[in-house]
Amino acid sequence: MDTRRRLRKLTEAMRARSTPALLVANLPDVRYLTGFTGSNAALVVLAGSRAGARLFTDGRYTAQAQQEVQGATVRIAPKSALVEACAYAAGSGAANCGFDRTHTTVATLAAMRSAVRKAGGPAGFFQPMDGAVEQLRAVKDSDEADKMRRAAALTCSLYEGLMAWMEAGMRERDIATELEHRARLAGAEAMSFETIVAAGERGGMPHARATEAIVQRGDLLTLDFGIVLEGYCSDMTRTLAFGFGEGPIPPRQRARWVEQREAFGVVLAAQQAAVDAVREGATCDAVDDAARSILTAAGWAKQFSHSTGHGVGLEIHEGPRVAKGQKSKLEAGMVITIEPGVYLPGRFGIRIEDSVLVTATGCEVLTPVHKGWLEL
Ligand code: ZN
Ligand code: ZN
């Protein structure tokens, strides 16, 4: 993990915005910049003549910080890590200090200001500098890309194992539990979010939680899950069908079955079109539109009720947003999801999601496990 390179890029961005000091208190940002994985930390980055980074944490993390932190000096704060960090920034000679409003509560900002006042710092010391680290995090370096490949590969193999195990008559919750148990046994540190297992009409809710509901023959099942491996999240969705085997389709199920198959074909085409639209320089809007225009042409504009995708990395949702109207351009090294879907409340739902690594000429699909129509 090249934290020194990341800190150097951050100080370049700070100089470009005339911000001589930056307080970083969002833990995933701290981890990205220093390698520190503890649950209490505040990092001060200086970009002026005394350029450097100092991490403040508490006594529980003395040994861990020593082991993990690279590129920053460590200070164990006897009281509040945040208050000491603010006092340090105020005494550093910096005229002002950036902070990220999107990760700062009103109470925290009051504590930060009070710490600066007590340290004799100027009023108005803290100036908003939102998303500076998030922007860096959006473009993965080769070390991060490798970790994300490994997390995605494990995700695919867990899915394959589950497909061989699943059958009609199981409860959604048991499927989620089995998946999560297997994930932990296989080395996952955690799930990246609460596993979504949605059968039949429950699939009509984009973010259905796994319940006691039983998977029936004739149902589609949406499985959306991810694991955390070496700190990095994976994210994948597959929708599969529980068919009738050799038996006939019951007459009252025929219409829904046919409609589900048709809808699946359209979502798959939309998902593939968006994957094909990914390349360095493409706008997020263009990738979203590649999927949306196909679903719109099929009459399902309203049923595709969310954006096409999102960045993923140390957090399950991070920049960029792959959504309508997002004019920001994809850069090589970004990892984004492509996950269009259609949702018919009370009837069924379909979503197909891959995580892809943006390259100069296209993308590398990190989750290349079977995504076409599949009947169990
Ligand atoms: Zn997902
Ligand atoms: Zn996702």
Short mmCIF file of C-alpha atoms and ligand atoms in Angstrom, two decimals:
data_model
loop_
_atom_site.label_atom_id
_atom_site.label_comp_id
_atom_site.label_asym_id
_atom_site.label_seq_id
_atom_site.Cartn_x
_atom_site.Cartn_y
_atom_site.Cartn_z
CA MET A 1 0.00 0.00 0.00
CA ASP A 2 1.65 3.20 -1.18
CA THR A 3 0.29 5.63 1.40
CA ARG A 4 3.11 8.10 0.79
CA ARG A 5 2.04 8.46 -2.83
CA ARG A 6 -1.57 8.99 -1.75
CA LEU A 7 -0.58 11.63 0.81
CA ARG A 8 1.58 13.34 -1.82
CA LYS A 9 -1.36 13.50 -4.23
CA LEU A 10 -3.55 14.91 -1.47
CA THR A 11 -1.04 17.64 -0.59
CA GLU A 12 -0.87 18.57 -4.30
CA ALA A 13 -4.67 18.94 -4.34
CA MET A 14 -4.51 21.02 -1.15
CA ARG A 15 -1.91 23.37 -2.61
CA ALA A 16 -4.02 23.76 -5.77
CA ARG A 17 -6.88 24.91 -3.53
CA SER A 18 -4.70 27.08 -1.24
CA THR A 19 -5.50 24.88 1.76
CA PRO A 20 -2.36 24.61 3.91
CA ALA A 21 -3.88 22.12 6.39
CA LEU A 22 -6.57 19.47 6.22
CA LEU A 23 -8.33 17.61 9.02
CA VAL A 24 -9.35 14.10 7.95
CA ALA A 25 -11.69 12.37 10.41
CA ASN A 26 -13.70 10.04 8.16
CA LEU A 27 -12.27 6.61 9.05
CA PRO A 28 -12.21 5.10 5.53
CA ASP A 29 -10.32 8.22 4.40
CA VAL A 30 -7.86 7.84 7.28
CA ARG A 31 -7.37 4.19 6.38
CA TYR A 32 -6.79 5.05 2.72
CA LEU A 33 -4.17 7.69 3.55
CA THR A 34 -2.29 5.89 6.34
CA GLY A 35 -3.30 2.21 6.49
CA PHE A 36 -4.71 2.63 10.00
CA THR A 37 -7.82 0.49 10.63
CA GLY A 38 -8.69 1.51 14.20
CA SER A 39 -12.10 2.91 15.13
CA ASN A 40 -10.90 6.25 16.55
CA ALA A 41 -8.60 8.52 14.59
CA ALA A 42 -8.10 12.05 13.34
CA LEU A 43 -5.45 12.87 10.78
CA VAL A 44 -3.91 16.28 10.13
CA VAL A 45 -2.22 16.75 6.78
CA LEU A 46 -0.03 19.83 6.27
CA ALA A 47 0.82 21.04 2.78
CA GLY A 48 2.88 24.14 3.59
CA SER A 49 6.56 24.40 4.45
CA ARG A 50 6.08 21.82 7.25
CA ALA A 51 4.44 19.31 4.89
CA GLY A 52 3.60 16.01 6.52
CA ALA A 53 0.86 14.03 8.20
CA ARG A 54 0.17 13.27 11.86
CA LEU A 55 -2.33 10.70 13.05
CA PHE A 56 -4.03 11.06 16.42
CA THR A 57 -5.61 8.07 18.12
CA ASP A 58 -6.04 6.72 21.66
CA GLY A 59 -4.19 4.34 23.95
CA ARG A 60 -6.10 1.24 22.82
CA TYR A 61 -4.37 1.50 19.48
CA THR A 62 -0.73 2.13 20.46
CA ALA A 63 0.57 -1.18 19.10
CA GLN A 64 -1.82 -1.36 16.17
CA ALA A 65 -0.99 2.15 14.98
CA GLN A 66 2.71 1.36 15.16
CA GLN A 67 2.15 -1.73 13.00
CA GLU A 68 -0.19 -0.23 10.45
CA VAL A 69 0.52 3.43 9.91
CA GLN A 70 2.79 4.36 7.06
CA GLY A 71 3.64 7.84 5.89
CA ALA A 72 2.37 9.65 9.00
CA THR A 73 3.69 10.15 12.52
CA VAL A 74 1.50 8.79 15.32
CA ARG A 75 0.43 10.59 18.46
CA ILE A 76 -1.49 8.81 21.18
CA ALA A 77 -3.91 11.34 22.62
CA PRO A 78 -4.56 10.98 26.38
CA LYS A 79 -8.00 12.56 25.97
CA SER A 80 -9.72 13.26 22.65
CA ALA A 81 -7.88 12.43 19.43
CA LEU A 82 -10.01 14.95 17.55
CA VAL A 83 -9.40 17.80 20.03
CA GLU A 84 -5.65 17.20 19.98
CA ALA A 85 -5.65 17.05 16.20
CA CYS A 86 -7.43 20.41 16.04
CA ALA A 87 -5.02 21.97 18.53
CA TYR A 88 -2.07 20.63 16.53
CA ALA A 89 -3.47 22.06 13.28
CA ALA A 90 -4.10 25.43 14.97
CA GLY A 91 -0.53 25.55 16.25
CA SER A 92 1.04 24.48 12.95
CA GLY A 93 1.21 27.98 11.52
CA ALA A 94 -1.42 27.19 8.88
CA ALA A 95 -3.74 30.15 8.25
CA ASN A 96 -6.71 27.85 7.77
CA CYS A 97 -7.63 24.19 7.78
CA GLY A 98 -9.94 22.29 5.44
CA PHE A 99 -12.48 19.77 6.68
CA ASP A 100 -15.12 17.59 5.03
CA ARG A 101 -18.62 18.83 5.85
CA THR A 102 -20.23 15.66 4.52
CA HIS A 103 -18.62 13.66 7.34
CA THR A 104 -18.85 16.22 10.15
CA THR A 105 -21.79 16.54 12.50
CA VAL A 106 -22.86 19.90 13.92
CA ALA A 107 -21.69 18.76 17.37
CA THR A 108 -18.29 17.69 16.04
CA LEU A 109 -17.77 21.01 14.28
CA ALA A 110 -18.57 22.84 17.53
CA ALA A 111 -15.98 20.71 19.36
CA MET A 112 -13.42 21.38 16.62
CA ARG A 113 -13.95 25.15 16.84
CA SER A 114 -13.75 25.13 20.60
CA ALA A 115 -10.45 23.20 20.48
CA VAL A 116 -8.97 25.74 18.07
CA ARG A 117 -10.15 28.64 20.26
CA LYS A 118 -8.52 27.09 23.33
CA ALA A 119 -5.30 26.57 21.39
CA GLY A 120 -5.27 30.27 20.45
CA GLY A 121 -6.08 29.68 16.80
CA PRO A 122 -7.90 32.21 14.61
CA ALA A 123 -11.69 32.40 14.23
CA GLY A 124 -12.88 30.97 10.94
CA PHE A 125 -9.94 28.56 10.97
CA PHE A 126 -11.95 25.67 9.53
CA GLN A 127 -12.90 26.02 5.87
CA PRO A 128 -14.94 23.47 3.92
CA MET A 129 -12.97 21.20 1.61
CA ASP A 130 -15.39 18.42 0.79
CA GLY A 131 -14.56 15.19 -0.96
CA ALA A 132 -10.81 15.78 -1.41
CA VAL A 133 -9.90 12.27 -0.25
CA GLU A 134 -13.00 10.70 -1.79
CA GLN A 135 -11.89 12.00 -5.17
CA LEU A 136 -8.51 10.32 -4.81
CA ARG A 137 -10.15 7.11 -3.59
CA ALA A 138 -12.33 6.90 -6.71
CA VAL A 139 -9.31 5.96 -8.82
CA LYS A 140 -7.83 2.73 -7.52
CA ASP A 141 -4.08 2.08 -7.64
CA SER A 142 -2.79 -1.33 -8.69
CA ASP A 143 -2.64 -2.60 -5.09
CA GLU A 144 -6.29 -1.71 -4.58
CA ALA A 145 -7.33 -3.18 -7.95
CA ASP A 146 -5.71 -6.48 -6.94
CA LYS A 147 -7.58 -6.52 -3.63
CA MET A 148 -10.85 -5.77 -5.39
CA ARG A 149 -10.19 -8.55 -7.92
CA ARG A 150 -9.70 -10.99 -5.05
CA ALA A 151 -12.85 -9.84 -3.25
CA ALA A 152 -14.86 -10.13 -6.48
CA ALA A 153 -13.44 -13.57 -7.30
CA LEU A 154 -14.45 -14.87 -3.88
CA THR A 155 -17.90 -13.36 -4.40
CA CYS A 156 -18.27 -15.25 -7.68
CA SER A 157 -17.19 -18.57 -6.19
CA LEU A 158 -19.57 -18.11 -3.24
CA TYR A 159 -22.38 -17.51 -5.70
CA GLU A 160 -21.53 -20.64 -7.68
CA GLY A 161 -21.47 -22.71 -4.52
CA LEU A 162 -24.80 -21.32 -3.42
CA MET A 163 -26.42 -22.04 -6.79
CA ALA A 164 -25.51 -25.70 -6.39
CA TRP A 165 -27.09 -25.73 -2.92
CA MET A 166 -30.24 -23.64 -3.32
CA GLU A 167 -33.64 -25.14 -4.11
CA ALA A 168 -37.29 -24.20 -4.10
CA GLY A 169 -38.91 -24.42 -0.67
CA MET A 170 -36.09 -22.64 1.19
CA ARG A 171 -36.68 -19.44 3.14
CA GLU A 172 -34.99 -16.24 1.96
CA ARG A 173 -33.40 -15.86 5.39
CA ASP A 174 -31.87 -19.34 5.30
CA ILE A 175 -30.32 -18.60 1.92
CA ALA A 176 -28.81 -15.37 3.27
CA THR A 177 -27.56 -17.10 6.41
CA GLU A 178 -25.95 -19.93 4.45
CA LEU A 179 -24.28 -17.47 2.10
CA GLU A 180 -22.91 -15.36 4.95
CA HIS A 181 -21.69 -18.40 6.85
CA ARG A 182 -19.85 -19.67 3.79
CA ALA A 183 -18.43 -16.20 3.18
CA ARG A 184 -16.94 -16.01 6.67
CA LEU A 185 -15.53 -19.54 6.43
CA ALA A 186 -13.92 -18.59 3.12
CA GLY A 187 -12.11 -15.65 4.71
CA ALA A 188 -14.46 -12.69 4.27
CA GLU A 189 -13.98 -10.10 7.04
CA ALA A 190 -17.64 -9.11 6.82
CA MET A 191 -20.45 -8.66 4.35
CA SER A 192 -20.24 -5.28 2.62
CA PHE A 193 -23.95 -4.66 3.35
CA GLU A 194 -26.98 -6.56 4.52
CA THR A 195 -27.48 -9.40 2.04
CA ILE A 196 -30.53 -8.97 -0.18
CA VAL A 197 -32.44 -12.17 -0.97
CA ALA A 198 -35.79 -11.36 -2.55
CA ALA A 199 -38.06 -14.05 -3.96
CA GLY A 200 -41.13 -13.69 -6.18
CA GLU A 201 -43.17 -10.57 -5.48
CA ARG A 202 -40.67 -9.40 -2.88
CA GLY A 203 -38.24 -8.88 -5.77
CA GLY A 204 -40.49 -5.98 -6.75
CA MET A 205 -38.83 -4.00 -3.93
CA PRO A 206 -35.31 -2.97 -5.00
CA HIS A 207 -33.86 -3.31 -1.48
CA ALA A 208 -35.88 -6.11 0.07
CA ARG A 209 -34.32 -7.71 3.12
CA ALA A 210 -34.24 -11.48 3.50
CA THR A 211 -37.37 -12.61 5.37
CA GLU A 212 -39.21 -15.80 6.30
CA ALA A 213 -40.72 -15.86 2.79
CA ILE A 214 -40.31 -19.17 0.97
CA VAL A 215 -38.95 -19.44 -2.55
CA GLN A 216 -41.59 -21.08 -4.74
CA ARG A 217 -41.39 -22.73 -8.13
CA GLY A 218 -42.09 -20.08 -10.76
CA ASP A 219 -40.38 -17.34 -8.70
CA LEU A 220 -37.44 -15.21 -9.67
CA LEU A 221 -34.90 -14.70 -6.90
CA THR A 222 -32.76 -11.59 -6.64
CA LEU A 223 -29.53 -12.10 -4.74
CA ASP A 224 -27.51 -8.93 -4.10
CA PHE A 225 -24.50 -9.28 -1.86
CA GLY A 226 -20.89 -8.44 -1.31
CA ILE A 227 -18.05 -9.28 1.01
CA VAL A 228 -15.21 -7.32 2.57
CA LEU A 229 -11.76 -8.72 1.90
CA GLU A 230 -8.55 -6.89 2.93
CA GLY A 231 -10.77 -3.89 3.64
CA TYR A 232 -12.29 -3.72 0.16
CA CYS A 233 -15.95 -4.31 -0.69
CA SER A 234 -17.36 -6.38 -3.49
CA ASP A 235 -20.86 -5.93 -4.89
CA MET A 236 -22.78 -8.21 -7.24
CA THR A 237 -26.40 -9.02 -8.04
CA ARG A 238 -27.80 -12.00 -9.88
CA THR A 239 -31.42 -12.84 -10.59
CA LEU A 240 -32.22 -16.48 -11.18
CA ALA A 241 -35.38 -18.44 -11.76
CA PHE A 242 -36.88 -21.38 -9.89
CA GLY A 243 -38.39 -23.37 -12.75
CA PHE A 244 -40.75 -26.30 -12.98
CA GLY A 245 -38.15 -28.86 -14.03
CA GLU A 246 -39.52 -31.44 -16.44
CA GLY A 247 -43.07 -30.74 -15.31
CA PRO A 248 -45.57 -28.48 -17.05
CA ILE A 249 -46.00 -24.83 -16.10
CA PRO A 250 -49.21 -24.55 -14.06
CA PRO A 251 -51.75 -22.60 -16.19
CA ARG A 252 -52.23 -19.82 -13.64
CA GLN A 253 -48.47 -19.20 -13.54
CA ARG A 254 -47.92 -19.20 -17.29
CA ALA A 255 -48.46 -15.47 -17.96
CA ARG A 256 -46.11 -14.34 -15.18
CA TRP A 257 -43.46 -16.85 -16.20
CA VAL A 258 -43.46 -15.60 -19.79
CA GLU A 259 -43.38 -11.98 -18.69
CA GLN A 260 -40.51 -12.64 -16.29
CA ARG A 261 -38.46 -14.24 -19.07
CA GLU A 262 -39.11 -11.34 -21.41
CA ALA A 263 -38.27 -8.74 -18.78
CA PHE A 264 -35.12 -10.63 -17.87
CA GLY A 265 -33.94 -10.49 -21.49
CA VAL A 266 -34.40 -6.72 -21.57
CA VAL A 267 -32.60 -6.11 -18.25
CA LEU A 268 -29.72 -8.30 -19.39
CA ALA A 269 -29.46 -6.37 -22.67
CA ALA A 270 -29.55 -3.06 -20.78
CA GLN A 271 -26.92 -4.22 -18.31
CA GLN A 272 -24.62 -5.46 -21.09
CA ALA A 273 -25.06 -2.22 -23.06
CA ALA A 274 -23.98 -0.20 -20.03
CA VAL A 275 -20.97 -2.46 -19.41
CA ASP A 276 -20.04 -2.02 -23.08
CA ALA A 277 -20.33 1.78 -22.73
CA VAL A 278 -17.75 1.92 -19.92
CA ARG A 279 -14.36 3.28 -20.87
CA GLU A 280 -12.01 6.03 -19.75
CA GLY A 281 -13.44 9.40 -20.81
CA ALA A 282 -17.06 8.26 -21.02
CA THR A 283 -19.39 10.34 -18.88
CA CYS A 284 -21.29 8.64 -16.08
CA ASP A 285 -24.44 9.96 -17.72
CA ALA A 286 -23.63 8.17 -20.99
CA VAL A 287 -23.18 4.85 -19.17
CA ASP A 288 -26.45 5.35 -17.31
CA ASP A 289 -28.19 6.22 -20.57
CA ALA A 290 -26.91 3.10 -22.32
CA ALA A 291 -28.95 1.01 -19.88
CA ARG A 292 -31.83 3.42 -19.39
CA SER A 293 -32.57 3.91 -23.09
CA ILE A 294 -33.03 0.16 -23.60
CA LEU A 295 -35.38 -0.16 -20.63
CA THR A 296 -37.24 2.98 -21.74
CA ALA A 297 -37.68 1.65 -25.27
CA ALA A 298 -39.14 -1.53 -23.78
CA GLY A 299 -41.66 0.54 -21.80
CA TRP A 300 -39.97 0.13 -18.41
CA ALA A 301 -38.64 3.63 -17.80
CA LYS A 302 -40.70 3.99 -14.62
CA GLN A 303 -39.91 0.49 -13.39
CA PHE A 304 -36.15 1.27 -13.43
CA SER A 305 -36.36 3.47 -10.37
CA HIS A 306 -32.72 3.99 -9.40
CA SER A 307 -29.40 4.97 -10.94
CA THR A 308 -27.29 2.55 -12.98
CA GLY A 309 -24.39 2.26 -10.58
CA HIS A 310 -21.92 3.64 -8.06
CA GLY A 311 -18.27 3.56 -7.20
CA VAL A 312 -17.13 0.88 -4.76
CA GLY A 313 -13.93 0.40 -2.77
CA LEU A 314 -13.20 0.77 0.93
CA GLU A 315 -16.89 1.62 1.20
CA ILE A 316 -19.79 -0.04 -0.57
CA HIS A 317 -21.01 3.28 -1.95
CA GLU A 318 -18.44 5.86 -2.97
CA GLY A 319 -17.71 8.09 -5.96
CA PRO A 320 -18.46 8.32 -8.79
CA ARG A 321 -22.24 8.19 -9.15
CA VAL A 322 -23.25 6.50 -12.38
CA ALA A 323 -26.55 8.31 -12.78
CA LYS A 324 -28.64 10.38 -15.14
CA GLY A 325 -27.23 13.88 -15.56
CA GLN A 326 -23.82 13.06 -14.02
CA LYS A 327 -21.39 14.71 -16.42
CA SER A 328 -18.22 13.64 -14.62
CA LYS A 329 -15.95 11.43 -16.73
CA LEU A 330 -14.80 7.94 -15.91
CA GLU A 331 -11.07 7.51 -15.36
CA ALA A 332 -8.99 4.39 -15.78
CA GLY A 333 -8.71 2.70 -12.39
CA MET A 334 -12.20 3.55 -11.18
CA VAL A 335 -14.27 0.61 -9.98
CA ILE A 336 -18.00 1.05 -10.54
CA THR A 337 -21.07 -1.13 -10.48
CA ILE A 338 -23.48 -1.54 -13.39
CA GLU A 339 -26.84 -2.58 -11.96
CA PRO A 340 -29.99 -1.74 -13.88
CA GLY A 341 -33.22 -3.44 -12.85
CA VAL A 342 -36.98 -3.42 -13.22
CA TYR A 343 -39.38 -3.64 -10.28
CA LEU A 344 -43.06 -4.49 -10.55
CA PRO A 345 -44.50 -4.02 -7.06
CA GLY A 346 -46.50 -7.00 -5.91
CA ARG A 347 -45.34 -9.12 -8.85
CA PHE A 348 -41.60 -9.59 -9.44
CA GLY A 349 -38.30 -7.81 -9.87
CA ILE A 350 -35.05 -8.27 -11.77
CA ARG A 351 -31.62 -6.75 -11.23
CA ILE A 352 -28.28 -7.76 -12.67
CA GLU A 353 -25.13 -6.16 -11.27
CA ASP A 354 -21.46 -6.44 -12.10
CA SER A 355 -18.53 -4.57 -10.63
CA VAL A 356 -16.15 -3.37 -13.34
CA LEU A 357 -12.70 -1.79 -13.40
CA VAL A 358 -12.50 1.08 -15.91
CA THR A 359 -9.61 0.85 -18.41
CA ALA A 360 -8.39 3.07 -21.27
CA THR A 361 -10.27 1.02 -23.87
CA GLY A 362 -13.22 -0.41 -21.94
CA CYS A 363 -13.43 -2.26 -18.69
CA GLU A 364 -12.47 -5.43 -16.87
CA VAL A 365 -15.53 -7.18 -15.45
CA LEU A 366 -14.52 -8.21 -11.94
CA THR A 367 -17.58 -10.43 -11.46
CA PRO A 368 -17.67 -12.57 -14.63
CA VAL A 369 -19.80 -15.37 -13.17
CA HIS A 370 -22.83 -16.50 -15.25
CA LYS A 371 -25.49 -13.78 -15.46
CA GLY A 372 -27.81 -15.01 -18.22
CA TRP A 373 -31.17 -16.73 -17.67
CA LEU A 374 -30.72 -19.62 -15.31
CA GLU A 375 -33.30 -22.05 -13.95
CA LEU A 376 -32.77 -24.02 -10.81
ZN ZN B 1 -25.36 -4.73 -5.04
ZN ZN B 2 -24.46 -1.85 -5.92
#
